[in-house]
Amino acid sequence: MSDNPDVPYLLLTPGPITTSSSVKEAMLRDGCTWDDDYNAIVQEVRARLVRLATKESGYSAVLMQGSGTATVESVIGTALPPDGRLLVIANGVYGQRMAAIAEYLGVDHLLLDFGEQGDVDPSVVEQTLADDPAITHVAMVHCETNTGRLNPLEAVSRVVTEAGRCWVVDAMSSFGGIPMDIGELGIDFLISSANKCLQGVPGFGLVVARTATLHRLEGNARSLSLDLYDQWRCMTLNYGKWRFTSPTHVVRAFRQALDELDEEGGIAARNRRYAENHRVLISGMEELGFKSLLPEEARSPIITSFFNPDHPDFRFAEFYERLKGKGFVIYPGNVSEADCFRIGTIGHVFPDDYQRLLNAVRESIYW
Ligand SMILES: *Cc1c(COP(=O)(O)O)cnc(C)c1O
């Protein structure tokens, strides 16, 4: 641990991320969960999320208390009817987690696993759907935060929509940081959370879904707290009221975060900043002798995996503590087949911060 627990540090992790002071300050006020002023904020946030997700009409946003995983669980547990069958496309921890959720909930499913370092091949998805007409829903992670790989969303969207299946995308770590239009892509359920590229604090997840599809979900849920249909119905009929205690401070902070996204110039501008953060990071780390796990074309501007240096004296924990002492928190790796650490480039962080990080990395090389 750092000697001084008050030393502030930037979170260069994939969520929670570093937030602005103004986002944190928006929480310095108590809110009532059923008061009209507060519910108006909820309604405003829901409408703005739909506009960020698509230019098309016919979509609605639902907010769900808990971590991002709770929201994924609410979608899988509510979108699939009792006789539904889910195809889970995976190439990492978060894809596999969707299959684990289906397993827990007793949702009939098939796992199509391309391996932690594998590319999702749209033609294999197409063949799988052709071979198994019982599949009603397909789910995939957009940016696999496990490795930092960006999956081919457009190509897979084409395959899934042409096959007429319901399309669920975990865009947890990409929505707000990578431009996409879920109407154009034919996505039925887009899942994300407050505390990643939208730069809010943790406390709830969000779903933007086709309104016509939401109408059909009554009675599907395998969990009371995670009943996406009932949450949507309550929020819609009661003008922004959550069914159970809502994370009021977090929602206020989130509205401020959405204001700051607009001020930045929207998702396209934010994407350019993240891409520049990523470019500065990669070129500097390569200069220092680090190698990234993924080839260039597979990398995302969200998070990057680097191989641990191949040196007998290297210990990640020591490296981590040194960087933390200099004001930067990085993320351990989570790839079973490769020894890695990860550095995120999302949040209220800027190219200058990565220049300072690179100096800190240079000074922290002790092996
Ligand atoms: C962060 C993340 C999640 C959810 O994580 P929580 O820790 O439950 O908030 C799910 N999928 C992806 C791709 C993520 O990056």
Tab-separated table of C-alpha atoms and ligand atoms in Angstrom:
chain	number	residue	atom	x	y	z
A	1	MET	CA	0.000	0.000	0.000
A	2	SER	CA	1.035	3.591	-0.529
A	3	ASP	CA	2.316	5.244	2.677
A	4	ASN	CA	-0.106	8.061	2.219
A	5	PRO	CA	-3.691	6.909	1.778
A	6	ASP	CA	-4.681	10.465	0.810
A	7	VAL	CA	-2.559	10.482	-2.351
A	8	PRO	CA	-5.108	10.820	-5.099
A	9	TYR	CA	-4.765	8.540	-8.067
A	10	LEU	CA	-6.322	8.165	-11.461
A	11	LEU	CA	-8.222	4.961	-12.082
A	12	LEU	CA	-6.924	3.588	-15.377
A	13	THR	CA	-9.304	0.652	-15.083
A	14	PRO	CA	-12.397	-0.355	-17.043
A	15	GLY	CA	-14.847	0.798	-14.395
A	16	PRO	CA	-15.268	2.321	-11.996
A	17	ILE	CA	-13.360	4.969	-13.901
A	18	THR	CA	-11.975	8.376	-12.991
A	19	THR	CA	-14.845	10.864	-12.828
A	20	SER	CA	-14.742	14.669	-12.970
A	21	SER	CA	-15.068	16.732	-9.764
A	22	SER	CA	-18.352	18.138	-11.039
A	23	VAL	CA	-19.796	14.621	-11.413
A	24	LYS	CA	-18.783	13.829	-7.837
A	25	GLU	CA	-20.144	17.173	-6.579
A	26	ALA	CA	-23.568	16.440	-8.086
A	27	MET	CA	-23.928	13.777	-5.381
A	28	LEU	CA	-23.753	16.274	-2.497
A	29	ARG	CA	-27.498	16.409	-2.235
A	30	ASP	CA	-30.037	13.928	-0.902
A	31	GLY	CA	-32.895	12.952	-3.151
A	32	CYS	CA	-36.238	11.359	-2.595
A	33	THR	CA	-36.974	8.265	-4.604
A	34	TRP	CA	-40.578	9.176	-5.469
A	35	ASP	CA	-40.391	12.976	-5.516
A	36	ASP	CA	-41.433	14.647	-8.796
A	37	ASP	CA	-38.202	16.654	-9.132
A	38	TYR	CA	-36.140	13.515	-8.886
A	39	ASN	CA	-38.381	11.492	-11.172
A	40	ALA	CA	-38.125	14.251	-13.782
A	41	ILE	CA	-34.355	13.717	-13.739
A	42	VAL	CA	-34.888	9.994	-14.299
A	43	GLN	CA	-37.172	10.665	-17.257
A	44	GLU	CA	-34.719	13.143	-18.735
A	45	VAL	CA	-31.858	10.644	-18.375
A	46	ARG	CA	-33.921	7.867	-20.005
A	47	ALA	CA	-34.844	10.045	-22.977
A	48	ARG	CA	-31.243	11.185	-23.432
A	49	LEU	CA	-29.981	7.595	-23.373
A	50	VAL	CA	-32.346	6.647	-26.169
A	51	ARG	CA	-31.097	9.593	-28.252
A	52	LEU	CA	-27.494	8.557	-27.641
A	53	ALA	CA	-28.269	5.005	-28.748
A	54	THR	CA	-30.189	5.683	-31.962
A	55	LYS	CA	-31.694	8.266	-34.265
A	56	GLU	CA	-34.655	5.961	-34.864
A	57	SER	CA	-37.888	5.988	-32.880
A	58	GLY	CA	-39.531	3.077	-31.085
A	59	TYR	CA	-36.933	2.583	-28.329
A	60	SER	CA	-37.121	2.993	-24.587
A	61	ALA	CA	-34.527	3.071	-21.801
A	62	VAL	CA	-34.744	1.204	-18.493
A	63	LEU	CA	-32.417	1.773	-15.552
A	64	MET	CA	-31.644	-1.119	-13.200
A	65	GLN	CA	-30.049	-0.957	-9.755
A	66	GLY	CA	-26.801	-2.817	-9.215
A	67	SER	CA	-23.614	-3.615	-11.070
A	68	GLY	CA	-23.478	-4.100	-14.820
A	69	THR	CA	-23.748	-7.853	-14.375
A	70	ALA	CA	-27.079	-7.442	-12.572
A	71	THR	CA	-28.385	-5.632	-15.636
A	72	VAL	CA	-27.128	-8.353	-17.994
A	73	GLU	CA	-28.877	-10.829	-15.716
A	74	SER	CA	-32.098	-8.820	-15.847
A	75	VAL	CA	-32.048	-8.878	-19.653
A	76	ILE	CA	-31.261	-12.588	-20.034
A	77	GLY	CA	-33.750	-13.479	-17.314
A	78	THR	CA	-36.564	-11.347	-18.779
A	79	ALA	CA	-36.013	-11.273	-22.546
A	80	LEU	CA	-36.184	-15.026	-22.953
A	81	PRO	CA	-39.593	-16.663	-22.701
A	82	PRO	CA	-39.776	-20.085	-21.008
A	83	ASP	CA	-39.398	-21.846	-24.368
A	84	GLY	CA	-36.661	-19.513	-25.650
A	85	ARG	CA	-33.142	-20.629	-26.505
A	86	LEU	CA	-30.122	-18.334	-26.267
A	87	LEU	CA	-26.962	-18.467	-28.373
A	88	VAL	CA	-24.087	-16.886	-26.435
A	89	ILE	CA	-21.137	-15.787	-28.577
A	90	ALA	CA	-18.036	-15.608	-26.391
A	91	ASN	CA	-14.350	-14.817	-26.621
A	92	GLY	CA	-13.530	-13.898	-23.073
A	93	VAL	CA	-14.709	-13.606	-19.485
A	94	TYR	CA	-17.707	-11.352	-20.099
A	95	GLY	CA	-19.101	-13.501	-22.888
A	96	GLN	CA	-18.668	-16.580	-20.745
A	97	ARG	CA	-20.401	-14.769	-17.888
A	98	MET	CA	-23.557	-14.452	-20.013
A	99	ALA	CA	-23.552	-18.222	-20.462
A	100	ALA	CA	-23.069	-18.626	-16.693
A	101	ILE	CA	-26.070	-16.366	-16.081
A	102	ALA	CA	-28.194	-18.478	-18.459
A	103	GLU	CA	-27.011	-21.582	-16.589
A	104	TYR	CA	-27.965	-20.135	-13.174
A	105	LEU	CA	-31.363	-19.020	-14.427
A	106	GLY	CA	-32.118	-22.283	-16.164
A	107	VAL	CA	-32.338	-20.551	-19.549
A	108	ASP	CA	-31.795	-23.001	-22.392
A	109	HIS	CA	-28.616	-21.916	-24.176
A	110	LEU	CA	-25.744	-22.800	-26.463
A	111	LEU	CA	-22.259	-21.386	-25.942
A	112	LEU	CA	-20.309	-20.598	-29.105
A	113	ASP	CA	-16.835	-19.998	-27.716
A	114	PHE	CA	-14.117	-18.628	-30.013
A	115	GLY	CA	-11.497	-18.766	-27.256
A	116	GLU	CA	-10.034	-15.948	-25.202
A	117	GLN	CA	-7.707	-14.847	-27.955
A	118	GLY	CA	-9.995	-15.758	-30.834
A	119	ASP	CA	-11.820	-13.579	-33.330
A	120	VAL	CA	-15.587	-13.880	-33.562
A	121	ASP	CA	-16.253	-15.290	-37.038
A	122	PRO	CA	-19.642	-14.055	-38.339
A	123	SER	CA	-19.902	-16.929	-40.823
A	124	VAL	CA	-19.698	-19.459	-37.969
A	125	VAL	CA	-22.482	-17.555	-36.183
A	126	GLU	CA	-24.522	-17.661	-39.393
A	127	GLN	CA	-24.017	-21.410	-39.757
A	128	THR	CA	-24.881	-22.035	-36.096
A	129	LEU	CA	-28.155	-20.150	-36.494
A	130	ALA	CA	-28.977	-22.028	-39.685
A	131	ASP	CA	-28.261	-25.384	-38.006
A	132	ASP	CA	-30.276	-24.647	-34.865
A	133	PRO	CA	-33.670	-23.092	-35.654
A	134	ALA	CA	-34.705	-23.391	-31.983
A	135	ILE	CA	-32.396	-20.474	-31.117
A	136	THR	CA	-34.589	-17.437	-30.471
A	137	HIS	CA	-32.044	-14.967	-29.049
A	138	VAL	CA	-28.367	-14.195	-29.632
A	139	ALA	CA	-26.072	-12.359	-27.206
A	140	MET	CA	-22.557	-10.992	-27.669
A	141	VAL	CA	-20.188	-8.610	-25.892
A	142	HIS	CA	-19.139	-5.637	-28.051
A	143	CYS	CA	-15.813	-4.753	-26.423
A	144	GLU	CA	-14.518	-7.832	-24.560
A	145	THR	CA	-13.014	-5.967	-21.609
A	146	ASN	CA	-11.207	-9.150	-20.582
A	147	THR	CA	-8.628	-8.671	-23.353
A	148	GLY	CA	-9.613	-5.300	-24.848
A	149	ARG	CA	-10.769	-6.854	-28.098
A	150	LEU	CA	-13.417	-5.085	-30.167
A	151	ASN	CA	-15.794	-7.625	-31.686
A	152	PRO	CA	-17.207	-7.187	-35.230
A	153	LEU	CA	-20.551	-5.698	-34.202
A	154	GLU	CA	-21.747	-4.668	-37.656
A	155	ALA	CA	-21.021	-7.995	-39.348
A	156	VAL	CA	-22.571	-10.079	-36.555
A	157	SER	CA	-25.573	-7.722	-36.372
A	158	ARG	CA	-26.211	-8.347	-40.063
A	159	VAL	CA	-26.113	-12.120	-39.582
A	160	VAL	CA	-28.387	-12.092	-36.520
A	161	THR	CA	-30.974	-9.715	-37.953
A	162	GLU	CA	-31.073	-11.514	-41.310
A	163	ALA	CA	-31.710	-14.736	-39.411
A	164	GLY	CA	-34.587	-12.981	-37.628
A	165	ARG	CA	-33.341	-13.615	-34.090
A	166	CYS	CA	-33.668	-11.295	-31.113
A	167	TRP	CA	-30.340	-9.468	-30.715
A	168	VAL	CA	-28.820	-8.701	-27.281
A	169	VAL	CA	-25.552	-6.742	-27.084
A	170	ASP	CA	-23.474	-6.206	-23.958
A	171	ALA	CA	-21.983	-2.826	-24.821
A	172	MET	CA	-21.081	-2.263	-21.184
A	173	SER	CA	-17.601	-0.959	-21.834
A	174	SER	CA	-18.218	0.653	-25.243
A	175	PHE	CA	-21.513	2.560	-25.191
A	176	GLY	CA	-20.728	6.273	-24.948
A	177	GLY	CA	-17.159	5.727	-26.149
A	178	ILE	CA	-17.703	4.154	-29.548
A	179	PRO	CA	-20.313	5.511	-31.961
A	180	MET	CA	-23.118	3.089	-32.858
A	181	ASP	CA	-26.767	3.317	-33.827
A	182	ILE	CA	-28.735	0.411	-32.416
A	183	GLY	CA	-31.629	1.083	-34.794
A	184	GLU	CA	-29.366	0.729	-37.826
A	185	LEU	CA	-27.710	-2.328	-36.303
A	186	GLY	CA	-31.044	-3.958	-35.487
A	187	ILE	CA	-30.170	-4.404	-31.802
A	188	ASP	CA	-33.166	-5.296	-29.624
A	189	PHE	CA	-31.439	-4.912	-26.236
A	190	LEU	CA	-28.350	-2.775	-25.672
A	191	ILE	CA	-26.862	-3.128	-22.192
A	192	SER	CA	-24.448	-0.702	-20.559
A	193	SER	CA	-23.719	0.890	-17.206
A	194	ALA	CA	-23.339	4.289	-15.571
A	195	ASN	CA	-19.698	3.882	-14.693
A	196	LYS	CA	-17.841	3.194	-17.917
A	197	CYS	CA	-17.685	5.367	-21.054
A	198	LEU	CA	-20.629	7.476	-19.896
A	199	GLN	CA	-18.365	8.559	-17.021
A	200	GLY	CA	-20.781	8.360	-14.117
A	201	VAL	CA	-20.260	6.627	-10.784
A	202	PRO	CA	-21.255	2.991	-10.157
A	203	GLY	CA	-24.715	2.079	-8.926
A	204	PHE	CA	-26.935	1.181	-11.860
A	205	GLY	CA	-26.962	-0.336	-15.309
A	206	LEU	CA	-29.060	0.629	-18.295
A	207	VAL	CA	-30.878	-1.047	-21.139
A	208	VAL	CA	-32.064	0.586	-24.351
A	209	ALA	CA	-34.580	-1.726	-25.975
A	210	ARG	CA	-37.201	-1.799	-28.678
A	211	THR	CA	-40.433	-0.679	-27.040
A	212	ALA	CA	-42.497	-3.221	-28.996
A	213	THR	CA	-40.251	-6.000	-27.656
A	214	LEU	CA	-40.477	-4.745	-24.055
A	215	HIS	CA	-44.277	-4.945	-24.283
A	216	ARG	CA	-44.051	-8.691	-24.869
A	217	LEU	CA	-41.955	-9.573	-21.794
A	218	GLU	CA	-44.605	-9.728	-19.095
A	219	GLY	CA	-44.296	-12.793	-16.893
A	220	ASN	CA	-40.906	-13.948	-18.257
A	221	ALA	CA	-38.670	-12.794	-15.387
A	222	ARG	CA	-36.881	-15.410	-13.297
A	223	SER	CA	-36.230	-12.858	-10.526
A	224	LEU	CA	-38.395	-10.248	-8.815
A	225	SER	CA	-35.649	-7.635	-8.310
A	226	LEU	CA	-34.314	-8.129	-11.826
A	227	ASP	CA	-37.637	-8.091	-13.652
A	228	LEU	CA	-36.763	-5.793	-16.542
A	229	TYR	CA	-40.353	-5.702	-17.780
A	230	ASP	CA	-41.796	-4.608	-14.444
A	231	GLN	CA	-39.035	-2.034	-13.944
A	232	TRP	CA	-39.729	-0.574	-17.394
A	233	ARG	CA	-43.486	-0.586	-16.823
A	234	CYS	CA	-43.148	1.140	-13.452
A	235	MET	CA	-40.743	3.777	-14.808
A	236	THR	CA	-42.968	4.424	-17.786
A	237	LEU	CA	-46.382	4.464	-16.101
A	238	ASN	CA	-45.181	6.401	-13.052
A	239	TYR	CA	-43.051	8.947	-14.936
A	240	GLY	CA	-39.609	7.930	-13.742
A	241	LYS	CA	-40.341	6.070	-10.542
A	242	TRP	CA	-38.162	3.039	-9.795
A	243	ARG	CA	-39.874	0.036	-8.223
A	244	PHE	CA	-37.524	-0.131	-5.242
A	245	THR	CA	-35.058	2.306	-3.644
A	246	SER	CA	-33.188	3.969	-6.447
A	247	PRO	CA	-29.551	5.133	-6.319
A	248	THR	CA	-30.595	8.789	-6.175
A	249	HIS	CA	-27.117	10.298	-5.763
A	250	VAL	CA	-25.784	8.164	-8.582
A	251	VAL	CA	-28.552	9.279	-10.925
A	252	ARG	CA	-27.857	12.953	-10.201
A	253	ALA	CA	-24.190	12.365	-10.893
A	254	PHE	CA	-25.141	10.563	-14.086
A	255	ARG	CA	-27.196	13.479	-15.379
A	256	GLN	CA	-24.167	15.721	-14.813
A	257	ALA	CA	-22.029	13.155	-16.656
A	258	LEU	CA	-24.425	13.283	-19.628
A	259	ASP	CA	-24.164	17.106	-19.640
A	260	GLU	CA	-20.395	16.721	-19.777
A	261	LEU	CA	-20.664	14.250	-22.665
A	262	ASP	CA	-22.675	16.871	-24.598
A	263	GLU	CA	-20.152	19.580	-23.705
A	264	GLU	CA	-17.356	17.409	-24.994
A	265	GLY	CA	-19.124	17.195	-28.363
A	266	GLY	CA	-20.947	13.874	-27.989
A	267	ILE	CA	-19.876	10.291	-28.501
A	268	ALA	CA	-17.806	10.932	-31.655
A	269	ALA	CA	-15.671	13.521	-29.826
A	270	ARG	CA	-15.294	11.286	-26.797
A	271	ASN	CA	-14.233	8.450	-29.078
A	272	ARG	CA	-11.485	10.676	-30.518
A	273	ARG	CA	-10.157	11.484	-27.038
A	274	TYR	CA	-10.140	7.816	-26.015
A	275	ALA	CA	-8.425	6.874	-29.293
A	276	GLU	CA	-5.760	9.503	-28.637
A	277	ASN	CA	-5.306	8.261	-25.039
A	278	HIS	CA	-4.859	4.779	-26.482
A	279	ARG	CA	-2.419	5.925	-29.178
A	280	VAL	CA	-0.214	7.776	-26.662
A	281	LEU	CA	-0.316	4.769	-24.339
A	282	ILE	CA	0.544	2.141	-26.955
A	283	SER	CA	3.357	4.038	-28.634
A	284	GLY	CA	4.936	4.983	-25.300
A	285	MET	CA	4.646	1.489	-23.836
A	286	GLU	CA	6.138	-0.057	-26.974
A	287	GLU	CA	9.039	2.386	-26.731
A	288	LEU	CA	9.574	1.162	-23.167
A	289	GLY	CA	9.690	-2.429	-24.433
A	290	PHE	CA	6.196	-3.628	-23.516
A	291	LYS	CA	4.233	-5.725	-25.990
A	292	SER	CA	0.478	-5.715	-26.312
A	293	LEU	CA	-1.487	-8.956	-26.342
A	294	LEU	CA	-3.641	-8.222	-29.374
A	295	PRO	CA	-2.709	-7.297	-32.941
A	296	GLU	CA	-3.453	-3.707	-33.844
A	297	GLU	CA	-6.645	-4.407	-35.799
A	298	ALA	CA	-8.273	-6.172	-32.835
A	299	ARG	CA	-7.528	-3.488	-30.212
A	300	SER	CA	-10.104	-1.113	-28.786
A	301	PRO	CA	-9.612	2.440	-27.528
A	302	ILE	CA	-11.179	1.239	-24.253
A	303	ILE	CA	-8.609	-0.963	-22.552
A	304	THR	CA	-5.327	-2.558	-23.621
A	305	SER	CA	-3.671	-5.758	-22.406
A	306	PHE	CA	0.125	-5.825	-22.186
A	307	PHE	CA	2.249	-8.893	-21.591
A	308	ASN	CA	4.035	-8.899	-18.262
A	309	PRO	CA	7.755	-8.419	-18.908
A	310	ASP	CA	9.472	-11.740	-19.327
A	311	HIS	CA	11.946	-11.231	-16.497
A	312	PRO	CA	12.391	-13.438	-13.408
A	313	ASP	CA	12.360	-10.421	-11.066
A	314	PHE	CA	9.113	-8.920	-12.391
A	315	ARG	CA	6.230	-8.979	-9.905
A	316	PHE	CA	2.963	-7.341	-10.928
A	317	ALA	CA	2.107	-6.447	-7.303
A	318	GLU	CA	5.358	-4.495	-6.933
A	319	PHE	CA	4.896	-2.705	-10.268
A	320	TYR	CA	1.291	-1.899	-9.341
A	321	GLU	CA	2.251	-0.424	-5.953
A	322	ARG	CA	4.966	1.714	-7.478
A	323	LEU	CA	2.571	3.152	-10.051
A	324	LYS	CA	-0.111	3.682	-7.432
A	325	GLY	CA	2.380	5.613	-5.320
A	326	LYS	CA	2.905	7.884	-8.337
A	327	GLY	CA	-0.814	8.423	-8.845
A	328	PHE	CA	-1.952	5.721	-11.270
A	329	VAL	CA	-4.003	2.604	-10.634
A	330	ILE	CA	-3.767	-0.012	-13.380
A	331	TYR	CA	-5.571	-3.324	-13.706
A	332	PRO	CA	-4.291	-6.885	-13.344
A	333	GLY	CA	-4.717	-9.226	-16.280
A	334	ASN	CA	-7.405	-11.850	-16.428
A	335	VAL	CA	-6.434	-13.913	-19.449
A	336	SER	CA	-5.915	-17.546	-18.544
A	337	GLU	CA	-3.625	-18.346	-21.481
A	338	ALA	CA	-1.340	-15.306	-21.216
A	339	ASP	CA	0.411	-13.409	-18.446
A	340	CYS	CA	-0.840	-9.822	-18.801
A	341	PHE	CA	-1.815	-6.584	-17.136
A	342	ARG	CA	-4.302	-4.054	-18.455
A	343	ILE	CA	-4.501	-0.286	-18.737
A	344	GLY	CA	-7.796	1.475	-19.415
A	345	THR	CA	-8.087	4.625	-21.510
A	346	ILE	CA	-11.685	5.590	-20.631
A	347	GLY	CA	-13.026	8.017	-18.042
A	348	HIS	CA	-12.170	11.636	-17.250
A	349	VAL	CA	-8.585	11.094	-18.392
A	350	PHE	CA	-6.667	12.834	-21.158
A	351	PRO	CA	-3.608	12.316	-23.397
A	352	ASP	CA	-1.473	14.402	-20.965
A	353	ASP	CA	-2.344	11.949	-18.195
A	354	TYR	CA	-0.916	9.136	-20.327
A	355	GLN	CA	2.283	11.113	-20.924
A	356	ARG	CA	2.629	11.391	-17.141
A	357	LEU	CA	1.779	7.709	-16.761
A	358	LEU	CA	4.550	6.775	-19.193
A	359	ASN	CA	7.067	8.733	-17.114
A	360	ALA	CA	5.803	6.933	-14.014
A	361	VAL	CA	6.128	3.559	-15.766
A	362	ARG	CA	9.701	4.421	-16.792
A	363	GLU	CA	10.561	5.285	-13.180
A	364	SER	CA	8.833	2.133	-11.900
A	365	ILE	CA	10.834	-0.353	-13.929
A	366	TYR	CA	12.815	-2.040	-11.169
A	367	TRP	CA	13.520	-5.399	-12.752
B	1	LIG	C1	-17.780	-4.121	-16.801
B	1	LIG	C2	-18.429	-5.088	-17.680
B	1	LIG	C3	-19.544	-5.838	-17.264
B	1	LIG	C4	-20.202	-5.723	-15.909
B	1	LIG	O1	-19.363	-5.662	-14.873
B	1	LIG	P1	-19.814	-5.316	-13.399
B	1	LIG	O2	-18.553	-5.540	-12.657
B	1	LIG	O3	-20.896	-6.225	-13.001
B	1	LIG	O4	-20.275	-3.884	-13.383
B	1	LIG	C5	-20.144	-6.683	-18.180
B	1	LIG	N1	-19.681	-6.782	-19.427
B	1	LIG	C6	-18.613	-6.076	-19.864
B	1	LIG	C7	-18.174	-6.225	-21.286
B	1	LIG	C8	-17.948	-5.216	-19.006
B	1	LIG	O5	-16.897	-4.520	-19.435
